[in-house]
Coordinates of C-alpha atoms in Angstrom, one line a residue:
M686 CA -53.1 160.9 -74.9
M687 CA -56.0 158.5 -75.0
R688 CA -58.5 161.3 -75.4
R689 CA -56.4 162.6 -78.3
Q690 CA -56.4 159.2 -80.0
I691 CA -60.2 158.9 -79.6
L692 CA -60.7 162.4 -81.1
M693 CA -58.3 161.8 -84.0
A694 CA -59.8 158.5 -84.9
S695 CA -63.4 159.8 -84.6
A696 CA -62.6 162.9 -86.7
A697 CA -60.9 160.8 -89.5
L698 CA -63.7 158.2 -89.6
A699 CA -66.4 160.9 -89.6
L700 CA -65.2 161.8 -93.1
V701 CA -65.5 158.4 -94.6
S702 CA -69.1 158.9 -95.7
A703 CA -72.2 161.0 -95.3
S704 CA -74.4 158.4 -96.9
P705 CA -76.5 155.9 -94.9
A706 CA -74.5 152.8 -95.7
F707 CA -71.4 151.5 -97.4
A708 CA -71.5 148.8 -100.1
Q709 CA -70.8 145.6 -98.2
Q710 CA -68.7 143.9 -100.9
V711 CA -65.0 144.6 -100.5
S712 CA -63.5 145.9 -103.7
P713 CA -60.6 148.1 -104.9
A714 CA -63.2 150.6 -106.3
E715 CA -64.8 151.0 -102.9
A716 CA -61.4 151.3 -101.2
Q717 CA -60.6 154.2 -103.6
S718 CA -63.9 155.7 -102.8
I719 CA -63.3 155.5 -99.0
Q720 CA -59.8 157.0 -99.5
Q721 CA -61.3 159.9 -101.5
R722 CA -63.8 160.7 -98.7
L723 CA -61.1 160.5 -96.1
T724 CA -58.8 162.9 -97.9
R725 CA -61.4 165.3 -99.2
Y726 CA -60.2 168.2 -97.1
L727 CA -56.4 167.5 -97.3
P728 CA -54.0 169.4 -99.5
Q729 CA -53.3 167.5 -102.7
E730 CA -49.6 167.2 -102.0
M731 CA -50.3 165.3 -98.8
I732 CA -52.7 163.0 -100.6
D733 CA -50.1 162.3 -103.3
A734 CA -47.5 161.7 -100.6
G735 CA -49.7 159.0 -99.0
L736 CA -50.8 160.6 -95.7
V737 CA -53.9 158.4 -95.8
T738 CA -54.3 155.3 -98.0
V739 CA -57.0 152.6 -98.2
R740 CA -56.4 149.2 -99.7
A741 CA -58.9 146.4 -100.3
A742 CA -58.0 142.9 -99.0
T743 CA -60.1 139.7 -99.2
S744 CA -62.6 140.6 -96.5
F745 CA -61.6 143.9 -95.1
Y746 CA -60.1 147.3 -96.0
E747 CA -56.7 148.3 -94.7
L748 CA -56.6 152.0 -93.6
R749 CA -53.1 153.3 -93.3
F750 CA -52.1 156.7 -91.8
D751 CA -48.5 157.9 -92.2
P752 CA -47.8 160.8 -89.8
A753 CA -44.3 161.2 -91.2
V754 CA -45.8 162.9 -94.2
F755 CA -46.7 165.9 -92.1
L756 CA -43.1 166.3 -91.0
D757 CA -41.8 165.9 -94.5
K758 CA -44.1 168.5 -95.9
A759 CA -43.5 170.9 -93.1
K760 CA -39.8 171.1 -94.0
S761 CA -39.0 173.0 -90.8
G762 CA -35.6 172.7 -89.2
A763 CA -37.2 173.8 -85.9
V764 CA -38.8 170.4 -85.4
A765 CA -37.0 167.0 -85.4
I766 CA -38.8 163.7 -84.6
E767 CA -37.6 160.2 -84.6
G768 CA -39.7 157.0 -84.5
L769 CA -42.7 158.0 -86.5
K770 CA -44.2 155.1 -88.3
P771 CA -47.4 154.4 -90.3
M772 CA -50.5 153.4 -88.2
T773 CA -53.0 150.8 -89.6
A774 CA -56.7 150.0 -88.9
Y775 CA -58.8 147.3 -90.4
L776 CA -62.4 147.9 -91.6
R777 CA -64.6 144.8 -91.9
P778 CA -68.0 145.3 -93.5
L779 CA -71.0 144.0 -91.5
P780 CA -74.3 142.9 -92.9
E781 CA -76.3 145.7 -91.3
G782 CA -74.3 148.4 -93.1
T783 CA -71.9 149.1 -90.3
Y784 CA -68.1 148.4 -90.0
R785 CA -66.1 146.5 -87.5
I786 CA -62.9 148.5 -86.9
E787 CA -59.8 147.0 -85.3
A788 CA -56.4 148.4 -84.7
N789 CA -53.4 147.3 -82.6
E790 CA -50.5 149.7 -82.6
S791 CA -47.6 151.0 -80.4
L792 CA -45.9 154.4 -80.3
D793 CA -42.3 155.3 -79.4
I794 CA -41.2 158.7 -80.6
K795 CA -38.7 161.2 -79.6
G796 CA -38.1 164.7 -80.8
A797 CA -37.1 168.3 -80.2
V798 CA -38.3 171.8 -80.9
T799 CA -35.7 174.5 -81.3
L800 CA -36.8 178.0 -80.7
G801 CA -33.9 180.5 -81.1
E802 CA -31.2 179.3 -78.8
E803 CA -33.5 177.2 -76.7
K804 CA -34.0 173.5 -77.4
N805 CA -37.0 171.6 -75.9
A806 CA -37.0 167.8 -76.1
F807 CA -40.0 165.5 -75.8
S808 CA -41.0 161.9 -76.0
Y809 CA -44.2 159.8 -76.2
V810 CA -44.3 156.1 -75.5
I811 CA -47.4 153.8 -75.7
D812 CA -46.6 150.1 -75.3
S813 CA -49.8 149.1 -77.0
M814 CA -53.0 150.8 -78.0
K815 CA -55.9 148.8 -79.3
L816 CA -59.3 149.7 -80.8
D817 CA -62.2 147.3 -81.3
G818 CA -65.4 148.9 -82.3
V819 CA -68.4 149.1 -84.6
Y820 CA -68.7 152.2 -86.7
D821 CA -72.1 153.3 -88.2
P822 CA -71.7 155.5 -91.3
E823 CA -75.2 157.0 -90.8
I824 CA -74.3 158.6 -87.5
L825 CA -70.6 159.0 -88.5
Y826 CA -69.6 157.6 -85.1
F827 CA -69.1 154.4 -83.2
T828 CA -72.2 152.5 -81.9
S829 CA -69.7 150.8 -79.6
A830 CA -65.9 150.9 -79.2
D831 CA -63.4 149.7 -76.7
W832 CA -60.1 151.6 -76.5
T833 CA -57.2 150.1 -74.4
T834 CA -53.6 151.0 -73.9
G835 CA -50.7 149.5 -72.1
R836 CA -48.2 151.7 -70.3
L837 CA -48.3 155.3 -71.6
A838 CA -45.5 157.7 -70.9
F839 CA -44.7 161.3 -71.8
S840 CA -41.7 163.5 -71.1
S841 CA -40.6 167.0 -71.9
S842 CA -37.6 169.1 -71.0
S843 CA -36.4 172.6 -71.4
P844 CA -33.5 174.6 -69.9
R845 CA -35.9 175.7 -67.2
E846 CA -38.1 172.8 -66.4
S847 CA -38.7 169.1 -67.1
T848 CA -41.8 167.0 -66.8
T849 CA -42.4 163.2 -66.9
A850 CA -45.8 161.6 -66.8
S851 CA -47.2 158.1 -67.2
F852 CA -50.2 155.9 -66.9
G853 CA -50.4 152.2 -66.5
E854 CA -53.2 150.3 -68.2
T855 CA -56.1 152.3 -69.7
A856 CA -59.5 151.1 -70.8
I857 CA -62.3 153.3 -72.2
R858 CA -65.7 152.1 -73.6
T859 CA -67.9 154.2 -75.8
V860 CA -71.5 153.5 -76.7
A861 CA -73.9 155.5 -78.9
E862 CA -77.6 154.8 -79.2
K863 CA -80.1 156.4 -81.6
K864 CA -82.9 158.3 -79.8
G865 CA -85.5 159.4 -82.4
A866 CA -84.8 160.4 -85.9
D867 CA -81.9 162.7 -85.4
A868 CA -80.6 162.4 -81.8
L869 CA -78.0 160.2 -80.1
D870 CA -77.3 159.2 -76.5
I871 CA -73.6 158.8 -76.1
S872 CA -71.7 157.6 -73.1
S873 CA -68.0 156.9 -72.3
T874 CA -66.7 155.2 -69.2
G875 CA -63.2 154.2 -68.4
V876 CA -60.3 153.9 -66.0
M877 CA -56.7 155.1 -66.3
K878 CA -54.5 153.3 -63.7
A879 CA -51.3 154.1 -62.0
F880 CA -50.9 157.8 -62.8
A881 CA -47.5 159.4 -62.0
Q882 CA -46.1 162.8 -62.8
T883 CA -42.9 164.6 -61.8
I884 CA -42.2 168.2 -62.5
T885 CA -38.6 169.4 -61.8
G886 CA -37.5 173.0 -61.8
G887 CA -39.4 176.2 -62.1
E888 CA -40.8 178.2 -59.1
T889 CA -42.2 175.2 -57.3
G890 CA -39.1 173.1 -57.3
R891 CA -39.7 169.4 -57.5
V892 CA -43.3 168.2 -57.5
E893 CA -44.5 164.6 -57.7
I894 CA -48.1 163.8 -58.3
G895 CA -49.6 160.3 -58.2
A896 CA -53.0 158.5 -58.2
D897 CA -53.8 154.8 -58.1
A898 CA -56.6 155.2 -60.7
V899 CA -58.6 157.9 -62.5
D900 CA -62.2 156.9 -63.3
I901 CA -64.0 158.7 -66.0
D902 CA -67.8 158.8 -66.7
V903 CA -69.1 161.0 -69.5
S904 CA -72.5 161.1 -71.1
M905 CA -74.4 163.2 -73.6
D906 CA -78.1 162.7 -74.0
G907 CA -80.0 163.8 -77.1
A908 CA -77.1 165.0 -79.2
R909 CA -78.5 166.4 -82.5
Y910 CA -76.1 164.5 -84.7
K911 CA -77.6 165.1 -88.1
V912 CA -77.7 168.8 -88.1
L913 CA -74.2 168.8 -86.4
Q914 CA -72.9 166.7 -89.3
D915 CA -74.3 169.3 -91.7
F916 CA -72.7 172.1 -89.7
V917 CA -69.3 170.5 -89.5
F918 CA -69.2 169.7 -93.2
F919 CA -70.4 173.3 -94.0
V920 CA -67.5 174.7 -92.0
L921 CA -65.0 172.3 -93.6
D922 CA -66.3 173.3 -97.1
N923 CA -66.0 177.0 -96.4
M924 CA -63.1 177.4 -94.0
H925 CA -60.8 178.6 -96.8
K926 CA -63.1 181.6 -97.5
E927 CA -62.6 185.1 -96.0
K928 CA -66.3 185.7 -96.1
L929 CA -69.5 183.9 -97.2
E930 CA -71.8 184.6 -100.1
P931 CA -75.3 185.7 -99.1
A932 CA -76.8 182.2 -99.9
E933 CA -74.1 180.5 -97.9
A934 CA -74.6 182.9 -94.9
K935 CA -78.3 182.1 -95.0
Q936 CA -77.5 178.4 -95.0
L937 CA -75.2 178.8 -92.0
M938 CA -77.9 180.7 -90.1
G939 CA -80.4 178.0 -90.7
L940 CA -78.0 175.3 -89.5
L941 CA -77.2 177.3 -86.3
R942 CA -80.9 177.7 -85.5
A943 CA -81.8 174.1 -86.3
S944 CA -79.0 172.7 -84.1
L945 CA -80.5 174.1 -80.9
P946 CA -80.4 172.9 -78.1
V947 CA -77.5 170.8 -79.6
F948 CA -77.9 168.3 -76.8
D949 CA -80.3 167.8 -73.9
N950 CA -77.9 166.9 -71.1
L951 CA -74.2 166.6 -70.6
T952 CA -72.5 165.2 -67.5
E953 CA -68.9 164.4 -66.8
K954 CA -67.5 162.9 -63.6
I955 CA -63.8 162.2 -62.9
R956 CA -62.6 160.5 -59.7
A957 CA -58.9 160.2 -58.8
S958 CA -58.2 157.6 -56.1
N959 CA -55.4 157.7 -53.5
V960 CA -54.0 160.9 -54.7
T961 CA -50.5 162.1 -53.5
V962 CA -48.7 165.3 -54.1
G963 CA -45.1 165.4 -53.0
T964 CA -43.4 168.8 -52.6
E965 CA -40.4 170.3 -50.9
Q966 CA -42.7 171.1 -47.9
G967 CA -43.8 167.5 -47.6
S968 CA -46.3 165.0 -48.9
F969 CA -50.0 166.0 -49.4
G970 CA -52.7 163.6 -50.3
A971 CA -56.3 162.4 -50.3
E972 CA -58.2 159.2 -50.4
A973 CA -60.1 160.6 -53.4
V974 CA -60.4 163.8 -55.4
T975 CA -63.5 164.3 -57.6
Y976 CA -64.5 166.7 -60.3
D977 CA -67.8 166.9 -62.2
L978 CA -69.7 169.2 -64.6
S979 CA -73.2 169.3 -66.1
M980 CA -75.1 171.3 -68.7
N981 CA -78.5 171.1 -70.2
G982 CA -77.7 172.2 -73.7
I983 CA -77.8 175.6 -75.5
A984 CA -81.3 176.5 -74.2
H985 CA -83.3 179.6 -73.1
S986 CA -82.6 178.6 -69.5
T987 CA -79.2 176.9 -69.7
R988 CA -77.7 175.6 -66.4
F989 CA -74.0 175.0 -66.2
G990 CA -72.8 173.2 -63.0
F991 CA -69.4 172.2 -61.8
G992 CA -68.0 170.8 -58.6
F993 CA -65.0 169.6 -56.8
G994 CA -64.6 167.3 -53.8
V995 CA -62.0 165.8 -51.6
E996 CA -62.2 162.8 -49.3
K997 CA -59.9 162.3 -46.3
P998 CA -57.2 164.8 -47.2
K999 CA -53.8 164.3 -45.7
L1000 CA -51.2 166.9 -44.8
P1001 CA -47.5 166.5 -44.0
A1002 CA -46.8 165.7 -40.4
G1003 CA -46.3 168.8 -38.2
L1004 CA -47.6 171.2 -40.9
L1005 CA -50.6 172.1 -38.7
P1006 CA -50.5 172.6 -34.9
A1007 CA -52.2 169.8 -33.0
A1008 CA -55.2 171.9 -32.1
Y1009 CA -56.0 172.4 -35.8
E1010 CA -56.0 168.7 -36.7
G1011 CA -59.7 168.5 -35.8
V1012 CA -60.5 171.4 -38.1
L1013 CA -59.3 169.6 -41.2
P1014 CA -62.4 168.1 -42.9
E1015 CA -62.6 164.4 -43.6
K1016 CA -64.8 165.3 -46.6
A1017 CA -65.4 168.6 -48.4
T1018 CA -67.4 169.4 -51.5
F1019 CA -67.9 172.6 -53.5
G1020 CA -70.6 172.4 -56.1
L1021 CA -72.0 175.4 -57.9
A1022 CA -74.2 176.1 -60.9
V1023 CA -74.7 179.2 -63.0
A1024 CA -78.4 179.1 -63.9
D1025 CA -80.9 180.9 -66.2
L1026 CA -78.4 181.7 -69.0
D1027 CA -80.3 182.5 -72.2
L1028 CA -77.8 180.9 -74.6
A1029 CA -80.5 180.0 -77.1
G1030 CA -81.7 183.6 -77.2
A1031 CA -78.1 184.7 -77.9
V1032 CA -77.9 182.2 -80.8
N1033 CA -81.2 183.3 -82.2
Y1034 CA -80.1 187.0 -82.0
L1035 CA -76.9 186.0 -83.8
V1036 CA -79.0 184.3 -86.5
D1037 CA -81.3 187.3 -86.9
H1038 CA -78.6 190.0 -87.0
A1039 CA -75.2 188.6 -88.0
D1040 CA -74.0 189.3 -91.5
F1041 CA -71.4 186.6 -92.3
T1042 CA -70.7 188.1 -95.7
K1043 CA -68.7 190.7 -93.8
S1044 CA -65.4 190.2 -92.0
E1045 CA -67.1 191.6 -88.8
P1046 CA -70.5 189.9 -88.7
L1047 CA -71.8 192.0 -85.7
T1048 CA -71.4 195.6 -84.8
E1049 CA -70.0 196.6 -81.4
A1050 CA -73.5 197.5 -80.2
Q1051 CA -74.8 194.1 -81.4
N1052 CA -72.0 192.3 -79.6
A1053 CA -73.0 194.1 -76.4
E1054 CA -76.6 193.1 -76.9
L1055 CA -75.5 189.5 -77.1
G1056 CA -74.1 189.8 -73.6
R1057 CA -77.3 191.3 -72.3
I1058 CA -79.3 188.5 -73.8
V1059 CA -77.2 185.8 -72.1
L1060 CA -77.8 187.4 -68.7
P1061 CA -81.6 188.3 -68.6
N1062 CA -82.1 191.7 -66.9
G1063 CA -78.3 191.8 -66.4
A1064 CA -78.6 189.1 -63.6
M1065 CA -76.3 186.1 -63.0
T1066 CA -77.8 183.5 -60.8
V1067 CA -75.4 181.2 -58.9
E1068 CA -76.9 178.1 -57.2
F1069 CA -75.1 176.5 -54.3
E1070 CA -75.7 172.8 -55.0
D1071 CA -73.4 170.9 -52.6
V1072 CA -71.1 173.0 -50.5
S1073 CA -70.2 171.1 -47.3
A1074 CA -67.4 170.3 -44.9
V1075 CA -67.6 167.3 -42.5
S1076 CA -65.1 166.3 -39.8
P1077 CA -65.3 164.4 -36.4
V1078 CA -66.2 167.7 -34.7
Y1079 CA -68.4 169.6 -37.2
D1080 CA -70.8 169.0 -40.0
V1081 CA -71.8 172.1 -42.1
H1082 CA -73.8 172.3 -45.3
L1083 CA -74.8 175.3 -47.4
S1084 CA -77.4 175.5 -50.1
G1085 CA -79.4 178.2 -51.9
R1086 CA -79.1 180.9 -54.6
M1087 CA -77.3 184.2 -55.0
T1088 CA -78.0 186.8 -57.7
V1089 CA -75.3 189.2 -58.8
Y1090 CA -75.2 191.9 -61.5
P1091 CA -71.8 192.0 -63.3
D1092 CA -72.5 195.5 -64.6
D1093 CA -73.6 196.8 -61.2
K1094 CA -71.1 195.6 -58.5
E1095 CA -73.1 197.0 -55.6
R1096 CA -76.3 195.2 -56.6
R1097 CA -76.8 191.6 -55.3
S1098 CA -79.2 189.4 -53.4
A1099 CA -79.0 186.0 -51.8
D1100 CA -81.3 183.3 -50.3
V1101 CA -79.2 180.5 -48.7
T1102 CA -79.6 178.0 -45.9
I1103 CA -76.8 176.9 -43.6
T1104 CA -77.3 173.6 -41.8
M1105 CA -75.1 172.5 -38.9
R1106 CA -75.0 169.2 -37.0
D1107 CA -72.8 168.3 -34.0
F1108 CA -73.1 171.9 -32.9
D1109 CA -72.4 171.3 -29.2
K1110 CA -69.4 169.1 -30.1
T1111 CA -68.0 171.9 -32.3
V1112 CA -68.3 174.5 -29.6
A1113 CA -66.8 172.1 -27.0
Y1114 CA -63.8 171.5 -29.3
L1115 CA -63.2 175.2 -29.8
Q1116 CA -63.4 176.0 -26.1
K1117 CA -61.1 173.1 -25.2
N1118 CA -58.4 174.4 -27.5
S1119 CA -59.0 178.1 -26.9
A1120 CA -55.9 178.4 -24.6
T1121 CA -53.7 177.2 -27.5
V1122 CA -55.5 179.1 -30.2
P1123 CA -57.1 182.3 -29.0
E1124 CA -59.1 182.7 -32.2
F1125 CA -61.1 179.6 -31.2
A1126 CA -62.5 181.4 -28.2
Q1127 CA -63.9 184.1 -30.5
A1128 CA -65.3 181.5 -32.8
S1129 CA -67.0 179.6 -30.1
F1130 CA -68.6 182.8 -28.8
G1131 CA -69.8 183.7 -32.3
L1132 CA -71.3 180.2 -32.7
L1133 CA -73.2 180.5 -29.4
M1134 CA -74.6 183.8 -30.6
M1135 CA -75.7 182.1 -33.8
K1136 CA -77.4 179.3 -31.9
G1137 CA -79.8 181.8 -30.4
L1138 CA -80.9 182.7 -34.0
A1139 CA -81.2 179.1 -35.3
R1140 CA -84.2 177.1 -36.0
D1141 CA -84.6 173.4 -35.3
A1142 CA -83.9 171.4 -38.5
G1143 CA -84.7 168.1 -36.9
D1144 CA -82.4 165.1 -36.3
G1145 CA -80.3 167.2 -33.9
A1146 CA -79.4 169.9 -36.6
Q1147 CA -79.7 173.7 -36.5
A1148 CA -80.4 175.8 -39.5
W1149 CA -80.2 179.4 -40.5
D1150 CA -82.2 180.7 -43.5
L1151 CA -80.3 183.8 -44.6
T1152 CA -82.0 186.3 -46.9
V1153 CA -80.0 189.3 -48.2
G1154 CA -82.0 191.9 -50.2
E1155 CA -80.6 194.3 -52.8
D1156 CA -80.8 197.0 -50.1
G1157 CA -78.2 195.1 -48.0
K1158 CA -80.7 194.2 -45.3
M1159 CA -80.3 190.6 -43.9
L1160 CA -83.0 188.4 -42.5
V1161 CA -82.2 185.3 -40.4
N1162 CA -85.0 182.8 -40.3
G1163 CA -87.4 185.6 -41.3
R1164 CA -86.2 188.0 -38.6
P1165 CA -83.8 191.0 -39.1
L1166 CA -80.5 190.9 -37.3
P1167 CA -80.6 192.7 -33.9
F1168 CA -77.7 195.0 -34.8
Q1169 CA -79.0 196.1 -38.2
Q1170 CA -79.9 199.7 -38.6

């Protein structure tokens, strides 16, 4: 919900002006001008009904958004909503040409959607939601903004399933800084506290999910804001057309090419603390669950990485036999990246060959060529960034690269390194519990065979450099396996 509020507010404010600065004297004429910019892409009937209005006060502008207009104009008996009310923000001109924007609202709506004989009910409640930020009309974004909410709750129900979810206090801060003539560095950090969700019904029965806090850290470096503004306004100006005129298509091609690489780096990190998942089988949990992604823009060598992690996972008592308790990791990570994607090459090919004056800009053969460009030589390279599992009785890490060919399932190669610490402790644990778990005896025997092929990685660790060629032959630390043909 908070992310939706941010996106809605940003989208609305982005339409206020495309000029470098507002007039700083508050006046009814300027209020009318702002309102016209905000409503430029709205149907006239919604403008007349007062969906968005701007009024000049003594030292600020009052921006009013009335969502009930949407419902009134839809005139659909399938949707019924109660509690909609106008929302207001205040824009105060600042000497440097920016605007101080403040809002303090609450939300409490209930509704239902009827589809045939089935009725689905929903509700949204936000005790308070506040915005305090500085908006720069040159970049069409906030140079700084603080978004906070009190308790936030959502519910939905259908004849088959019901869901309730809530957060406690939420606080998100956004900062944008100009870098060069046409680029921005944008960052958002925040925390959403006391998350709780309950799902009842369906195939899983009753599931309860909770977390003490969800921390968010997102940044985008080198965002090409000026050309992206031009691109967005071009799309808005032409979205009603079935096809473009030749001059318009040429303009679109130029905007696409000029936008590359769109941004230099994007990173997103999310960490949920003290996570619990209650099911009919018992209560699962973890001290922390993490998620992250990264990307270096739409480039000739784009790299897209993503990862998951869990710290101190907990299982219901008795779910695992005692002998397996030592096998459960205290910390596990799974971080991969797909590298060497030629996304910029694909965009350039699109610019050179697409004909947007037609309903189908590319032929079937050209669409296939786009796919070949994205994967140079038909190869997809997967990098293992941080794949690991650590417990009191083992410590295993994997890194390296693997190349696969989606159009040739039999063709692949890999060059990875497995590093293992506490080797003797791992073998001793498996042997100690082999009477209870016969598979442990086989595992310990296999590890002892592997130890004979290991190299000393220092600090008490063993390592195996594994190389797999496209012919299927494997080398371990530069030597072929003894049993290979």
